[in-house]
């Protein structure tokens, strides 16, 4: 097994760019994972492993999982603890890193309960929404002009759910929603308005997509225009709005109950 001891090794530099640069992820059609939980989640996902890097310390703790991941990886390297600390995106490196092949195809949803994200920019919000979506049983996510879903902060916040959820990244949300409507979906946009329909009064159908808007500006006007209705979460307190992740979780709960 080849061992990498230099922090300036080309493979280490390339992997680090996948962690720090959305451009590098897009150009190489790869994204990077760190930590035992996220890396081992690839074993039970639809994604393919590219390059596995691990320390001897982590191997002593998880030999079976490392061996299984090594068999699925195109390239495998042992790295020193110093190299692992160079790569880590957290305070202390766990000692296992994996680059993963991104999927080029765009998913199209023909049925189910779907959440659409309109310009949601906070990686923690996007990751939390995807995690809640998987936990609650949402069938898929449509992401438009959001932060990179393979941003390390998003991946960590999702706790691996990104690897298991169906996600459609679109560059034209209005067109995507119009196509979904033509397939029988009802489209609802969430807004902080007492004039909108309360989500507690709405009977969500089987094929439904609910749009969650940008943290500061909400859902875009053109998206509201193609929606079947505007919906709101009734609030008794004095706060004018909710965090996007919280609003999405409440909306998904109502969609599925």
mmCIF file of C-alpha atoms in Angstrom, residues 117-254:
data_model
loop_
_atom_site.group_PDB
_atom_site.id
_atom_site.type_symbol
_atom_site.label_atom_id
_atom_site.label_comp_id
_atom_site.label_asym_id
_atom_site.label_seq_id
_atom_site.Cartn_x
_atom_site.Cartn_y
_atom_site.Cartn_z
ATOM 1 C CA UNK A 117 -35.161 25.239 -2.212
ATOM 2 C CA UNK A 118 -35.161 28.691 -3.814
ATOM 3 C CA UNK A 119 -31.841 30.485 -3.243
ATOM 4 C CA UNK A 120 -31.230 28.984 0.208
ATOM 5 C CA UNK A 121 -27.620 30.026 0.824
ATOM 6 C CA UNK A 122 -26.613 28.843 4.301
ATOM 7 C CA UNK A 123 -24.892 25.424 4.048
ATOM 8 C CA UNK A 124 -26.092 24.551 7.556
ATOM 9 C CA UNK A 125 -29.692 25.256 6.543
ATOM 10 C CA UNK A 126 -29.452 23.225 3.334
ATOM 11 C CA UNK A 127 -27.830 20.291 5.128
ATOM 12 C CA UNK A 128 -30.363 20.369 7.958
ATOM 13 C CA UNK A 129 -33.273 20.495 5.507
ATOM 14 C CA UNK A 130 -31.957 17.483 3.609
ATOM 15 C CA UNK A 131 -31.424 15.599 6.873
ATOM 16 C CA UNK A 132 -34.972 16.368 8.034
ATOM 17 C CA UNK A 133 -36.340 15.443 4.609
ATOM 18 C CA UNK A 134 -34.814 11.980 4.810
ATOM 19 C CA UNK A 135 -35.918 11.495 8.416
ATOM 20 C CA UNK A 136 -39.528 12.494 7.716
ATOM 21 C CA UNK A 137 -39.861 10.561 4.468
ATOM 22 C CA UNK A 138 -39.804 13.296 1.803
ATOM 23 C CA UNK A 139 -39.274 11.792 -1.640
ATOM 24 C CA UNK A 140 -36.851 14.346 -3.070
ATOM 25 C CA UNK A 141 -35.242 17.778 -3.060
ATOM 26 C CA UNK A 142 -35.125 20.361 -5.855
ATOM 27 C CA UNK A 143 -32.279 22.859 -5.349
ATOM 28 C CA UNK A 144 -32.097 26.132 -7.267
ATOM 29 C CA UNK A 145 -29.287 28.687 -6.920
ATOM 30 C CA UNK A 146 -28.467 27.351 -3.463
ATOM 31 C CA UNK A 147 -25.088 26.879 -1.849
ATOM 32 C CA UNK A 148 -23.187 23.904 -3.275
ATOM 33 C CA UNK A 149 -24.914 20.807 -1.871
ATOM 34 C CA UNK A 150 -21.490 19.129 -1.672
ATOM 35 C CA UNK A 151 -20.009 21.941 0.406
ATOM 36 C CA UNK A 152 -18.311 20.264 3.417
ATOM 37 C CA UNK A 153 -20.503 22.224 5.843
ATOM 38 C CA UNK A 154 -23.631 21.052 4.006
ATOM 39 C CA UNK A 155 -22.427 17.463 4.009
ATOM 40 C CA UNK A 156 -21.734 17.543 7.741
ATOM 41 C CA UNK A 157 -25.062 19.192 8.544
ATOM 42 C CA UNK A 158 -26.897 16.555 6.511
ATOM 43 C CA UNK A 159 -25.228 13.760 8.534
ATOM 44 C CA UNK A 160 -24.909 11.719 5.350
ATOM 45 C CA UNK A 161 -28.501 12.174 4.172
ATOM 46 C CA UNK A 162 -27.278 13.840 0.960
ATOM 47 C CA UNK A 163 -25.802 10.490 -0.059
ATOM 48 C CA UNK A 164 -29.201 8.809 0.203
ATOM 49 C CA UNK A 165 -31.705 11.471 -0.883
ATOM 50 C CA UNK A 166 -32.828 12.100 -4.464
ATOM 51 C CA UNK A 167 -31.678 15.637 -5.290
ATOM 52 C CA UNK A 168 -32.383 17.578 -8.487
ATOM 53 C CA UNK A 169 -30.185 20.646 -9.020
ATOM 54 C CA UNK A 170 -31.865 22.974 -11.533
ATOM 55 C CA UNK A 171 -30.782 26.245 -13.127
ATOM 56 C CA UNK A 172 -34.398 27.238 -13.884
ATOM 57 C CA UNK A 173 -36.756 26.641 -10.972
ATOM 58 C CA UNK A 174 -39.715 28.281 -12.684
ATOM 59 C CA UNK A 175 -39.428 25.896 -15.636
ATOM 60 C CA UNK A 176 -38.867 22.891 -13.370
ATOM 61 C CA UNK A 177 -41.966 23.673 -11.306
ATOM 62 C CA UNK A 178 -44.045 24.287 -14.445
ATOM 63 C CA UNK A 179 -43.013 20.880 -15.767
ATOM 64 C CA UNK A 180 -43.908 19.289 -12.438
ATOM 65 C CA UNK A 181 -47.320 20.981 -12.519
ATOM 66 C CA UNK A 182 -47.914 19.548 -15.991
ATOM 67 C CA UNK A 183 -47.160 16.112 -14.494
ATOM 68 C CA UNK A 184 -49.871 16.580 -11.876
ATOM 69 C CA UNK A 185 -48.029 18.202 -8.983
ATOM 70 C CA UNK A 186 -49.557 20.907 -6.828
ATOM 71 C CA UNK A 187 -47.029 23.671 -6.145
ATOM 72 C CA UNK A 188 -47.102 25.708 -2.920
ATOM 73 C CA UNK A 189 -44.763 28.545 -1.927
ATOM 74 C CA UNK A 190 -44.162 29.285 1.740
ATOM 75 C CA UNK A 191 -44.443 32.944 2.777
ATOM 76 C CA UNK A 192 -44.541 34.823 6.121
ATOM 77 C CA UNK A 193 -47.968 36.379 5.531
ATOM 78 C CA UNK A 194 -51.217 36.229 7.453
ATOM 79 C CA UNK A 195 -53.011 36.547 4.092
ATOM 80 C CA UNK A 196 -51.683 33.200 2.879
ATOM 81 C CA UNK A 197 -53.354 29.833 3.485
ATOM 82 C CA UNK A 198 -52.387 28.282 6.821
ATOM 83 C CA UNK A 199 -50.540 25.014 6.306
ATOM 84 C CA UNK A 200 -52.602 23.519 9.120
ATOM 85 C CA UNK A 201 -55.767 24.121 7.057
ATOM 86 C CA UNK A 202 -54.412 22.597 3.864
ATOM 87 C CA UNK A 203 -54.966 19.026 2.743
ATOM 88 C CA UNK A 204 -51.730 18.222 0.928
ATOM 89 C CA UNK A 205 -52.201 15.786 -1.924
ATOM 90 C CA UNK A 206 -50.049 12.841 -2.907
ATOM 91 C CA UNK A 207 -47.998 14.757 -5.481
ATOM 92 C CA UNK A 208 -46.939 18.011 -3.869
ATOM 93 C CA UNK A 209 -43.957 20.338 -4.023
ATOM 94 C CA UNK A 210 -43.455 23.050 -1.399
ATOM 95 C CA UNK A 211 -40.979 25.860 -2.016
ATOM 96 C CA UNK A 212 -38.749 27.223 0.753
ATOM 97 C CA UNK A 213 -37.288 30.649 -0.005
ATOM 98 C CA UNK A 214 -34.070 32.536 0.592
ATOM 99 C CA UNK A 215 -33.222 33.318 4.219
ATOM 100 C CA UNK A 216 -33.511 37.094 3.725
ATOM 101 C CA UNK A 217 -35.765 37.611 0.722
ATOM 102 C CA UNK A 218 -38.066 34.603 0.704
ATOM 103 C CA UNK A 219 -39.500 32.985 -2.416
ATOM 104 C CA UNK A 220 -38.962 34.845 -5.694
ATOM 105 C CA UNK A 221 -41.978 36.581 -7.226
ATOM 106 C CA UNK A 222 -41.891 34.532 -10.440
ATOM 107 C CA UNK A 223 -41.990 31.343 -8.358
ATOM 108 C CA UNK A 224 -44.956 32.612 -6.376
ATOM 109 C CA UNK A 225 -46.670 33.350 -9.698
ATOM 110 C CA UNK A 226 -46.459 29.735 -10.892
ATOM 111 C CA UNK A 227 -47.586 28.361 -7.521
ATOM 112 C CA UNK A 228 -51.082 27.008 -6.995
ATOM 113 C CA UNK A 229 -51.246 28.740 -3.623
ATOM 114 C CA UNK A 230 -49.169 30.630 -1.071
ATOM 115 C CA UNK A 231 -48.985 28.946 2.318
ATOM 116 C CA UNK A 232 -47.818 30.098 5.728
ATOM 117 C CA UNK A 233 -46.984 28.689 9.138
ATOM 118 C CA UNK A 234 -49.287 30.327 11.702
ATOM 119 C CA UNK A 235 -47.347 31.927 14.550
ATOM 120 C CA UNK A 236 -48.714 33.261 17.828
ATOM 121 C CA UNK A 237 -45.564 35.065 18.978
ATOM 122 C CA UNK A 238 -44.107 38.355 17.818
ATOM 123 C CA UNK A 239 -41.400 36.912 15.550
ATOM 124 C CA UNK A 240 -42.098 37.808 11.921
ATOM 125 C CA UNK A 241 -40.514 34.738 10.340
ATOM 126 C CA UNK A 242 -38.730 31.455 10.968
ATOM 127 C CA UNK A 243 -35.280 30.159 10.114
ATOM 128 C CA UNK A 244 -35.391 28.456 6.685
ATOM 129 C CA UNK A 245 -34.423 25.082 8.142
ATOM 130 C CA UNK A 246 -37.092 25.281 10.839
ATOM 131 C CA UNK A 247 -39.744 26.450 8.375
ATOM 132 C CA UNK A 248 -38.876 23.604 6.014
ATOM 133 C CA UNK A 249 -39.097 20.991 8.795
ATOM 134 C CA UNK A 250 -42.519 22.214 9.946
ATOM 135 C CA UNK A 251 -43.745 22.330 6.351
ATOM 136 C CA UNK A 252 -42.535 18.797 5.647
ATOM 137 C CA UNK A 253 -44.207 17.507 8.814
ATOM 138 C CA UNK A 254 -47.511 18.994 7.693
#
